Short mmCIF file of C-alpha atoms and ligand atoms in Angstrom, two decimals:
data_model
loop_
_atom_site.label_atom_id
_atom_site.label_comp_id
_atom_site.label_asym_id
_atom_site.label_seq_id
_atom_site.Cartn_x
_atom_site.Cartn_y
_atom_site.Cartn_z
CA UNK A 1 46.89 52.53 206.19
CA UNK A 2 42.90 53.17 207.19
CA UNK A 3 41.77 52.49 210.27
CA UNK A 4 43.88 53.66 213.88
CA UNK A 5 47.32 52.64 214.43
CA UNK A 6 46.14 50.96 217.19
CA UNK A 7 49.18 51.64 220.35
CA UNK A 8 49.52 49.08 222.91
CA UNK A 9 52.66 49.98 224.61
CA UNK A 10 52.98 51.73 228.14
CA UNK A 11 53.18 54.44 227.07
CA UNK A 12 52.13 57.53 225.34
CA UNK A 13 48.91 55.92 225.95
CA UNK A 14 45.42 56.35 223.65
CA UNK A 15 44.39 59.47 224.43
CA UNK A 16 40.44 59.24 225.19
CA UNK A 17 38.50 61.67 222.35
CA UNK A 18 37.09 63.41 225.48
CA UNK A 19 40.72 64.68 226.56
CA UNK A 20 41.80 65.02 223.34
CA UNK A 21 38.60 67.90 222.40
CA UNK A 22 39.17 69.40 226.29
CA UNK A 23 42.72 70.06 224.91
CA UNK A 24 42.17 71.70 221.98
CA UNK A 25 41.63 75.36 223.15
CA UNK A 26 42.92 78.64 222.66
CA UNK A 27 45.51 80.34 224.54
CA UNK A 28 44.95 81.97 227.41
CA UNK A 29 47.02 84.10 230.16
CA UNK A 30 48.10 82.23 232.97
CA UNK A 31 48.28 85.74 235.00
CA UNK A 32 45.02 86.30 234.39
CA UNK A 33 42.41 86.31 237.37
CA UNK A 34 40.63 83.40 236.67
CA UNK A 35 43.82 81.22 236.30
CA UNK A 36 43.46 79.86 239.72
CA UNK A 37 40.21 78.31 238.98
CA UNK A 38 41.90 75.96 236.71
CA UNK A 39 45.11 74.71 238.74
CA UNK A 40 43.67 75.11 242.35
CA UNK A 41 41.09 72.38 242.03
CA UNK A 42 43.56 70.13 239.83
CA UNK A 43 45.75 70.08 242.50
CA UNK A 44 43.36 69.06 244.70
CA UNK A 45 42.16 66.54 242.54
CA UNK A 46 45.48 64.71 241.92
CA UNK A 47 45.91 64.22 245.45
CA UNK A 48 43.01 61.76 245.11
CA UNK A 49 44.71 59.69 242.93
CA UNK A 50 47.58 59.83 244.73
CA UNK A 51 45.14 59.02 247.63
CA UNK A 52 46.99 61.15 249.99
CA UNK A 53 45.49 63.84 252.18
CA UNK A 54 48.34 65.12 254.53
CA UNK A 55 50.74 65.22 251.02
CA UNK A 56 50.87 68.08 248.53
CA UNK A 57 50.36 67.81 245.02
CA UNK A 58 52.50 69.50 242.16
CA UNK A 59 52.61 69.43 238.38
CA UNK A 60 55.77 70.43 236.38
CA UNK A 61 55.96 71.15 232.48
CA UNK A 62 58.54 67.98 232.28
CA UNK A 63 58.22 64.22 232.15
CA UNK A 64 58.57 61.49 234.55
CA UNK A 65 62.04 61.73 234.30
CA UNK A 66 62.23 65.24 235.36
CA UNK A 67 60.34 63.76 238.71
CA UNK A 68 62.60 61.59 239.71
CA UNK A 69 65.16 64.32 239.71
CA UNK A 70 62.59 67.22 241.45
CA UNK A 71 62.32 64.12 244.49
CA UNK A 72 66.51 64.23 244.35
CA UNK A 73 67.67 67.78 244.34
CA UNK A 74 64.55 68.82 246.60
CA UNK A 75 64.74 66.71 249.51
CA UNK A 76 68.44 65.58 249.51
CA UNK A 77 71.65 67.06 249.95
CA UNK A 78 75.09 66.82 247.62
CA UNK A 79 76.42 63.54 248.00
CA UNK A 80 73.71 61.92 250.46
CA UNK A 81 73.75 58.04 250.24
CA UNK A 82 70.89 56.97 248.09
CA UNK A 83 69.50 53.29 247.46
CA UNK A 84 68.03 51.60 245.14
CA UNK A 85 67.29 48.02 243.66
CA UNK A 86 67.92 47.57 240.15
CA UNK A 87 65.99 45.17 238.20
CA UNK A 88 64.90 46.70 234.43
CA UNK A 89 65.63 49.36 232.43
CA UNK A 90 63.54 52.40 234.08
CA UNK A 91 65.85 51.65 237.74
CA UNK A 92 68.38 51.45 235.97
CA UNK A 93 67.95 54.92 234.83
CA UNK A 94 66.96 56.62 237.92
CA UNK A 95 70.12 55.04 239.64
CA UNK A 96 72.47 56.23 236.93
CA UNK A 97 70.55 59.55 237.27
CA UNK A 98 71.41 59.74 240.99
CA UNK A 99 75.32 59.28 240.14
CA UNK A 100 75.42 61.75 237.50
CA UNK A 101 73.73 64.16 239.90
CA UNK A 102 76.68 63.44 242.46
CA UNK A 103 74.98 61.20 244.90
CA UNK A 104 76.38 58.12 246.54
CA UNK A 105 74.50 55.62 245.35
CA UNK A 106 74.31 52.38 246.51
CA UNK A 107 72.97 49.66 243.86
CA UNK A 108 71.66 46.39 244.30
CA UNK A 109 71.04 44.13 241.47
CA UNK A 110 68.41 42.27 241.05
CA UNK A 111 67.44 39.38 238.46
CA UNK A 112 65.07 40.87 235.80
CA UNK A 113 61.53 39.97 236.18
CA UNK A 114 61.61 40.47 239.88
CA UNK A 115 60.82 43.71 242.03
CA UNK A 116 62.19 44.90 245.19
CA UNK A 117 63.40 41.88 247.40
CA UNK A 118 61.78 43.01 251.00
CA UNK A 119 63.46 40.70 253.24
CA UNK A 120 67.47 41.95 251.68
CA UNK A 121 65.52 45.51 252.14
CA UNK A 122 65.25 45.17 255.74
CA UNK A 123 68.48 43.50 256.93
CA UNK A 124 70.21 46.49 255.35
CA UNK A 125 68.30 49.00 256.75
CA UNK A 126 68.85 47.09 260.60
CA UNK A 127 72.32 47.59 259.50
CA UNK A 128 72.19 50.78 258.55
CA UNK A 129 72.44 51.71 262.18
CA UNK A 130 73.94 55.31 261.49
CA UNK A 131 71.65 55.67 259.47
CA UNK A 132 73.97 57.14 256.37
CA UNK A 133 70.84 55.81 254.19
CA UNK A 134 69.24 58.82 253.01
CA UNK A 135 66.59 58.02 250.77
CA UNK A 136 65.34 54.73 248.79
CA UNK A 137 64.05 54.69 245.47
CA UNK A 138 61.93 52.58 244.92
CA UNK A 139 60.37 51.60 241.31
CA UNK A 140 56.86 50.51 242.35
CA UNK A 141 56.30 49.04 238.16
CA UNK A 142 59.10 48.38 236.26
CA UNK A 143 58.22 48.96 232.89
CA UNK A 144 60.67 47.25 231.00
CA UNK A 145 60.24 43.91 232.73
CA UNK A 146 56.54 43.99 233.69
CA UNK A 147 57.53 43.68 237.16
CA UNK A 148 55.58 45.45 240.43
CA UNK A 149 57.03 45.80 243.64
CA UNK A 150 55.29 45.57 247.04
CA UNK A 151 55.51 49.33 248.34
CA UNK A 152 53.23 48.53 251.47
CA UNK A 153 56.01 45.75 252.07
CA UNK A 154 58.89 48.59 251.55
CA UNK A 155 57.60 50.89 254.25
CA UNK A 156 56.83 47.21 256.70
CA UNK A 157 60.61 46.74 256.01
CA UNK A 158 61.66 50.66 257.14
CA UNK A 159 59.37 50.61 260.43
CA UNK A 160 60.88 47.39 260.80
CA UNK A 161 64.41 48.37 260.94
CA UNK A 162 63.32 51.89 262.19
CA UNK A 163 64.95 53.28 259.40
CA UNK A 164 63.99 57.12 259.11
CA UNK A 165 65.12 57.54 255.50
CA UNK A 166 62.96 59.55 252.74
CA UNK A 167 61.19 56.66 250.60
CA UNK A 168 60.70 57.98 246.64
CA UNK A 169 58.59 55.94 244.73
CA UNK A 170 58.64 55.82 240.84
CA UNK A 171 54.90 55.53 240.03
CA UNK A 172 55.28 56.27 236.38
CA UNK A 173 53.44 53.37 234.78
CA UNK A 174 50.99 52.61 238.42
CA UNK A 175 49.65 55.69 239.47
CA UNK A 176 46.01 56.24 238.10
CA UNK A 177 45.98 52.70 236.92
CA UNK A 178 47.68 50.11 239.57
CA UNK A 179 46.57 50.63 243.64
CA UNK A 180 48.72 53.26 245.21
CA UNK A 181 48.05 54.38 248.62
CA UNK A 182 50.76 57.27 249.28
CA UNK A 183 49.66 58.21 252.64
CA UNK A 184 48.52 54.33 254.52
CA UNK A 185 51.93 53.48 252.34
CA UNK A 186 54.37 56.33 253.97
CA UNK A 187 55.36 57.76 250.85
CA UNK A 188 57.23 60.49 250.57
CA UNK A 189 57.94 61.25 247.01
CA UNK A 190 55.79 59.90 244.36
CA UNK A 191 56.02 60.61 241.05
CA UNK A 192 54.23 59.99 237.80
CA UNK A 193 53.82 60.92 234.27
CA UNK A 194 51.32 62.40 232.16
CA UNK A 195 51.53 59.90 229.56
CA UNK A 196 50.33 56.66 231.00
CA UNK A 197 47.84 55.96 233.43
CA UNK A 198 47.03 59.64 232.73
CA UNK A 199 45.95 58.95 229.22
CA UNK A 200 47.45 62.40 228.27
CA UNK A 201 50.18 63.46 225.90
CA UNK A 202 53.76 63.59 227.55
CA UNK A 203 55.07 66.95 228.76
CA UNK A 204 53.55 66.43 232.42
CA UNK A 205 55.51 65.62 235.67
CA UNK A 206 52.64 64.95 237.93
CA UNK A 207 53.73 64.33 242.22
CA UNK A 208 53.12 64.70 245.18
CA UNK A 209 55.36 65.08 248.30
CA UNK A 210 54.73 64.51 251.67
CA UNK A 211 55.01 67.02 254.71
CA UNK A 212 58.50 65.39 255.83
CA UNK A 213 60.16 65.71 252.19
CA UNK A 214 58.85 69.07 252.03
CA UNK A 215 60.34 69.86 255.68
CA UNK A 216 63.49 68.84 253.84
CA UNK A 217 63.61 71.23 250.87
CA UNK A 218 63.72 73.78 253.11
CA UNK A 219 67.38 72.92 254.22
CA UNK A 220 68.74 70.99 251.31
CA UNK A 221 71.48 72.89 249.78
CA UNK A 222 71.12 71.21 246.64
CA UNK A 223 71.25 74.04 243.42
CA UNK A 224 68.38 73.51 241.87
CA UNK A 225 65.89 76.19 239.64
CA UNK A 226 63.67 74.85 237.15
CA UNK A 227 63.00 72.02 239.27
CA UNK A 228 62.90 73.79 242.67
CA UNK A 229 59.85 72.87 244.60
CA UNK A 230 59.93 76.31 246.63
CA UNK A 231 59.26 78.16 243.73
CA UNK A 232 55.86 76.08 242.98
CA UNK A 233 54.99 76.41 246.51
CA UNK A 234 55.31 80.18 246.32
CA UNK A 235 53.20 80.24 243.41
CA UNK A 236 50.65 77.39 243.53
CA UNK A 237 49.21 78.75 246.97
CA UNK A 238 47.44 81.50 244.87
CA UNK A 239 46.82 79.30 242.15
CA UNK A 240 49.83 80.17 240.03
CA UNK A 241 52.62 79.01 238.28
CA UNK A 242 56.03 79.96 238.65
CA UNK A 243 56.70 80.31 235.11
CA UNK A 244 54.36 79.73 231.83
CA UNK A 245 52.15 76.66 232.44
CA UNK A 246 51.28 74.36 229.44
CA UNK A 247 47.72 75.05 228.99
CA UNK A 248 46.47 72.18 226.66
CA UNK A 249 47.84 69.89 228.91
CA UNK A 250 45.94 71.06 232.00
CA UNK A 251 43.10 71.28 230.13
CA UNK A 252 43.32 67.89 229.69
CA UNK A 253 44.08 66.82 232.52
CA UNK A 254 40.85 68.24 234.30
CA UNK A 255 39.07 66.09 231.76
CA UNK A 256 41.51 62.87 232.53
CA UNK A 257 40.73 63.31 236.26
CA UNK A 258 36.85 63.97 235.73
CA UNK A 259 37.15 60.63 234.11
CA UNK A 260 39.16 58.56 236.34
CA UNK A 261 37.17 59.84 239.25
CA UNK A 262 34.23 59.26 238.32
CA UNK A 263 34.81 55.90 237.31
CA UNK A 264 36.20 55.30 240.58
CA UNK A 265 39.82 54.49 241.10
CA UNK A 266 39.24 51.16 242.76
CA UNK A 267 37.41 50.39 238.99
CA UNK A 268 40.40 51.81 237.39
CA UNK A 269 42.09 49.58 239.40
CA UNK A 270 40.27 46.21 238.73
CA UNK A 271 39.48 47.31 234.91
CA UNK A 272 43.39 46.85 234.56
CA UNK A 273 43.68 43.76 236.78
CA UNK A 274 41.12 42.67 234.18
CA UNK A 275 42.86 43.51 231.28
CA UNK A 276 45.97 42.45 232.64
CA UNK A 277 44.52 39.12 233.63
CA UNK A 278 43.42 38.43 229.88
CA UNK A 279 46.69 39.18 228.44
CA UNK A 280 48.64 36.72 230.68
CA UNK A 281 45.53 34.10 229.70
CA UNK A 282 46.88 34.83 225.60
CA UNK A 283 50.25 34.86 226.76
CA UNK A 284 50.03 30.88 228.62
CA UNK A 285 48.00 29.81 225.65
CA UNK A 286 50.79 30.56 223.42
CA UNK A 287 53.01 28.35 225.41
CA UNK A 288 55.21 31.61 225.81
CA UNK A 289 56.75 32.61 229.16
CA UNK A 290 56.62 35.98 231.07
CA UNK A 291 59.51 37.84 231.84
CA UNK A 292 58.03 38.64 235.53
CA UNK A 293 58.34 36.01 237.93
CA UNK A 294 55.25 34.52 239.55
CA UNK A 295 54.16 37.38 241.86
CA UNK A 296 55.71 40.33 240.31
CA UNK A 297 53.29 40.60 237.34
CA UNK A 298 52.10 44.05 236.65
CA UNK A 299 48.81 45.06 235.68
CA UNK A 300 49.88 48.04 233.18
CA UNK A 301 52.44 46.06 231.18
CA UNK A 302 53.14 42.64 230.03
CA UNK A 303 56.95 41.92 229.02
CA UNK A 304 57.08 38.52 226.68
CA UNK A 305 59.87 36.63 226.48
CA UNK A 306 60.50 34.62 223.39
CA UNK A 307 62.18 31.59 222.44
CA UNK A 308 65.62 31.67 222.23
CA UNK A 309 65.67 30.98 218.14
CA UNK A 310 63.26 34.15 218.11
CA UNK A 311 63.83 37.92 217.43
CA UNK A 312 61.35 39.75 219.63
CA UNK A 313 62.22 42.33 216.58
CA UNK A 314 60.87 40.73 214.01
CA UNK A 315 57.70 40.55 216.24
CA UNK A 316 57.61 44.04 215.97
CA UNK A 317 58.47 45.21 212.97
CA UNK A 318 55.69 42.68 211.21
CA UNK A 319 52.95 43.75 214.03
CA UNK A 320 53.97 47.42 213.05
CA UNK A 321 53.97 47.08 209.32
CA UNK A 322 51.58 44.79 208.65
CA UNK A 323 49.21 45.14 210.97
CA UNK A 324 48.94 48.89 211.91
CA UNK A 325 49.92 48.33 215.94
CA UNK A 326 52.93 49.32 217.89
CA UNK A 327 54.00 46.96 220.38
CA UNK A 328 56.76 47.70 223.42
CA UNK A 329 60.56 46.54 222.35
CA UNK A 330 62.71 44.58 224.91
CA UNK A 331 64.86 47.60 226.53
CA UNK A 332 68.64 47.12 227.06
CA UNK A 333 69.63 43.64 228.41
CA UNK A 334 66.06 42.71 227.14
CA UNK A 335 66.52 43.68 223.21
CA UNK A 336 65.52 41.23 221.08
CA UNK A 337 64.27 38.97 223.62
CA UNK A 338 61.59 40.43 224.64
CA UNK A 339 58.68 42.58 223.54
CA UNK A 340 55.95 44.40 226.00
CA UNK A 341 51.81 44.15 225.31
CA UNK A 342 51.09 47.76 226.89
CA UNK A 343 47.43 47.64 228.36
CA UNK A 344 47.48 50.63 230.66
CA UNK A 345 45.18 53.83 229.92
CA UNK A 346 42.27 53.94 228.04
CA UNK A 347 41.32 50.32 227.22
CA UNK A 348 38.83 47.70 227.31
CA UNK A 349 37.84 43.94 226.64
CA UNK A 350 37.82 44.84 222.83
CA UNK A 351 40.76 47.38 222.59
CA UNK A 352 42.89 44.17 224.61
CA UNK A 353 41.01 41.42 222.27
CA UNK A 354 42.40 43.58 219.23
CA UNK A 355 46.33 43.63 220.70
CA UNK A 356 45.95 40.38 220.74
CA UNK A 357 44.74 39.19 217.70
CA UNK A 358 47.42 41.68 216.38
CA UNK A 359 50.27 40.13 218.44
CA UNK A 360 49.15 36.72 217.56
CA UNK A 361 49.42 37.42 213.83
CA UNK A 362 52.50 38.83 213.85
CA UNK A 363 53.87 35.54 215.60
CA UNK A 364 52.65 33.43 213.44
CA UNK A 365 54.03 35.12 210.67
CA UNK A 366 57.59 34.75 212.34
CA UNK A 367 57.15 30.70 212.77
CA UNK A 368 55.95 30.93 216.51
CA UNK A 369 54.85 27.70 216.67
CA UNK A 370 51.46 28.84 217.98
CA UNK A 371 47.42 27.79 217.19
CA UNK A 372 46.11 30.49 215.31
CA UNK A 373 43.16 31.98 217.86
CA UNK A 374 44.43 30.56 220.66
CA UNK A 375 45.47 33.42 222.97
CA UNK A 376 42.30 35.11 221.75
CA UNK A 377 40.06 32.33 222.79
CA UNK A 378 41.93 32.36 226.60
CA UNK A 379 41.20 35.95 226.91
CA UNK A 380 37.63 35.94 224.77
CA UNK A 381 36.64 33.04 227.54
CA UNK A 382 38.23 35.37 230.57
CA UNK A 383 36.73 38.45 229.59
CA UNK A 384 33.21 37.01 229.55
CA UNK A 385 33.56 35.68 232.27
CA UNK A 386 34.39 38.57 234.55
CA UNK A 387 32.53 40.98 232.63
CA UNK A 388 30.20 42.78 234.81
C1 PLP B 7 57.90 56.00 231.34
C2 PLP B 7 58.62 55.82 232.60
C3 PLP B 7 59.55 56.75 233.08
C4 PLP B 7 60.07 57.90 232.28
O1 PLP B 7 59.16 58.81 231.97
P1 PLP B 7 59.43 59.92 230.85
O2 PLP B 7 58.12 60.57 230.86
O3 PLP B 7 59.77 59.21 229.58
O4 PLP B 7 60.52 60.79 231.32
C5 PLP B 7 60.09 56.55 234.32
N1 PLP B 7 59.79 55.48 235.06
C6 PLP B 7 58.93 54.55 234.62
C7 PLP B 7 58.64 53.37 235.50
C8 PLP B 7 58.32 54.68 233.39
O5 PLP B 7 57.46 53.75 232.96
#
């Protein structure tokens, strides 16, 4: 088909042209004397966007997944008592991680479509008085629901109660693209991806850890190797890499975080509130209902539910085939049900106007009982205007 397939899930995210050219380079060896003057500044630079100062930055051939076990097996020991709120697909994940890994983990459930519930936080942590709690994991944007927690209210709800556990945040799908504040926020671990607010291929772990989890490594007795934050540390203070580094993918990255700094993270920020904003506008137009509850709706994704006599699949499959775009699929519990507008990366007014038109299509063509241009003229009205 000519023309883009034109990707509007949350991730991989369009690649700007700009990162894709800085990544297409020849080989080079990371040994080499001028290595340094790659990584050295780019882990400076991601400590911007992870807007902490005191923290240390790392990056780790892997993907986010990889990060939320390097925050695990660094900073813990075998068996510690881990928790975590479950409420999508992505905690879900990290908490059946943290068993397979030998961790006690304790799970609370929470309905889909909302985030972390701070007042439950903090009445467990008061009585947590022992303090057995080791670490919380915290998803700060649940991906499969839409859904962002208050992380600022997590930490209120630990000074609150005292609490001194480690606090891990999965910023997969929010750092670089929803506010994150790792040092005014107290957190410890936060991780992130290469492949969504990044706007860069996957194969990147990109975190940051701060001086109390990195206290911690050095007397966890967790086995760990590939993942072991020591050996980075060793390495990195000179500007190297503990073992071959992927090249491309820092090359692109020093473009990626030319770009986002220079359009300002508190832009980044609003340009996806924006975006965001529009989408929900489309979404109440069609009479359709979010899967996050009022409150919880993230800026980076947008989970749709559908009526019940609907197959979010169908959605899909016609948007896909028929109309060259690839739209998110309800994960798990949310299969068929749902299906997820991605609008996270590198995208504007126009690139959001095309998703949806495209998603609006595609509904129609299943029987949604929709007005054809009706979600685009919400957002069309919205986008002018706010546009600056
Ligand atoms: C994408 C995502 C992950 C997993 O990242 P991979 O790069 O696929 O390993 C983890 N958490 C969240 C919230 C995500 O959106």
């Amino acid at each position: 088909m000519a023309g883009r397939n034109h990707l509007y899930i949350p991730g991989p995210t369009n690649v700007p042209n700009e990162v894709l050219n800085a990544m297409h380079i020849a080989m080079e060896d990371h040994r080499s004397p001028i290595f340094p003057q790659l990584l050295t500044p780019l882990l400076q630079d991601l400590k911007k966007i992870f807007r902490t100062e005191t923290g240390q930055a790392f990056i780790f051939p892997a993907t986010g997944t990889a990060g939320w076990e390097i925050a695990l097996t660094n900073c813990l020991n075998p068996g510690d008592k881990v928790l975590i709120y479950r409420f999508g697909q992505f905690s879900h994940l990290w908490a059946e991680m943290a068993k397979r890994l030998g961790f006690d983990v304790e799970i609370h459930q929470e309905t889909w479509g909302k985030g972390i519930p701070l007042d439950k936080l903090e009445a467990r942590l008061k009585e947590d008085s022992k303090h057995e709690i080791k670490a919380i994991l915290a998803t700060h944007n649940e991906t499969a629901t839409g859904v962002t927690s208050d992380i600022a209210g997590v930490r209120k709800a630990m000074d609150a109660a005292k609490h001194p556990a480690l606090m891990f945040v999965d910023g997969v799908s929010s750092i670089a693209s929803i506010d994150f504040r790792m040092d005014e926020w107290g957190v410890d671990g936060a991780i992130s991806g290469s492949q969504k607010g990044f706007m860069l291929p996957a194969g990147g772990a990109f975190l940051a850890f701060s001086q109390k989890a990195l206290k911690a490594t050095e007397t966890s007795t967790y086995p760990r190797c590939f993942l072991d934050l020591r050996d980075q540390m060793n390495t990195n203070k000179d500007g190297y890499t503990p073992y071959t580094p992927n090249l491309p993918l820092l090359y692109g990255l020093r473009k990626a975080l030319d770009l986002l700094l220079e359009e300002g993270l508190d832009n980044v920020y609003a340009r996806h509130y924006r975006l965001a904003e529009g989408t929900r506008k489309a979404v109440a137009a069609w009479g359709l209902k979010q899967c996050a509850h009022p409150g919880f709706e993230s800026n980076t994704v947008t989970a749709v539910i559908v009526p019940e006599d609907k197959d979010a699949r169908h959605v899909i499959s016609t948007a896909f085939s028929k109309y060259n775009i690839s739209l998110g699929a309800g994960l798990s519990e949310l299969a068929g049900k749902a299906f997820r507008i991605g609008h996270v990366g590198d995208m504007n007014d126009v690139s959001m106007l095309g998703a949806i038109a495209g998603v609006e299509m595609a509904l129609l063509d299943n029987g949604f009982d929709i007005k054809a241009g009706s979600g685009v003229a919400a957002a069309i009205e919205y986008y002018r205007a706010t546009a600056k």
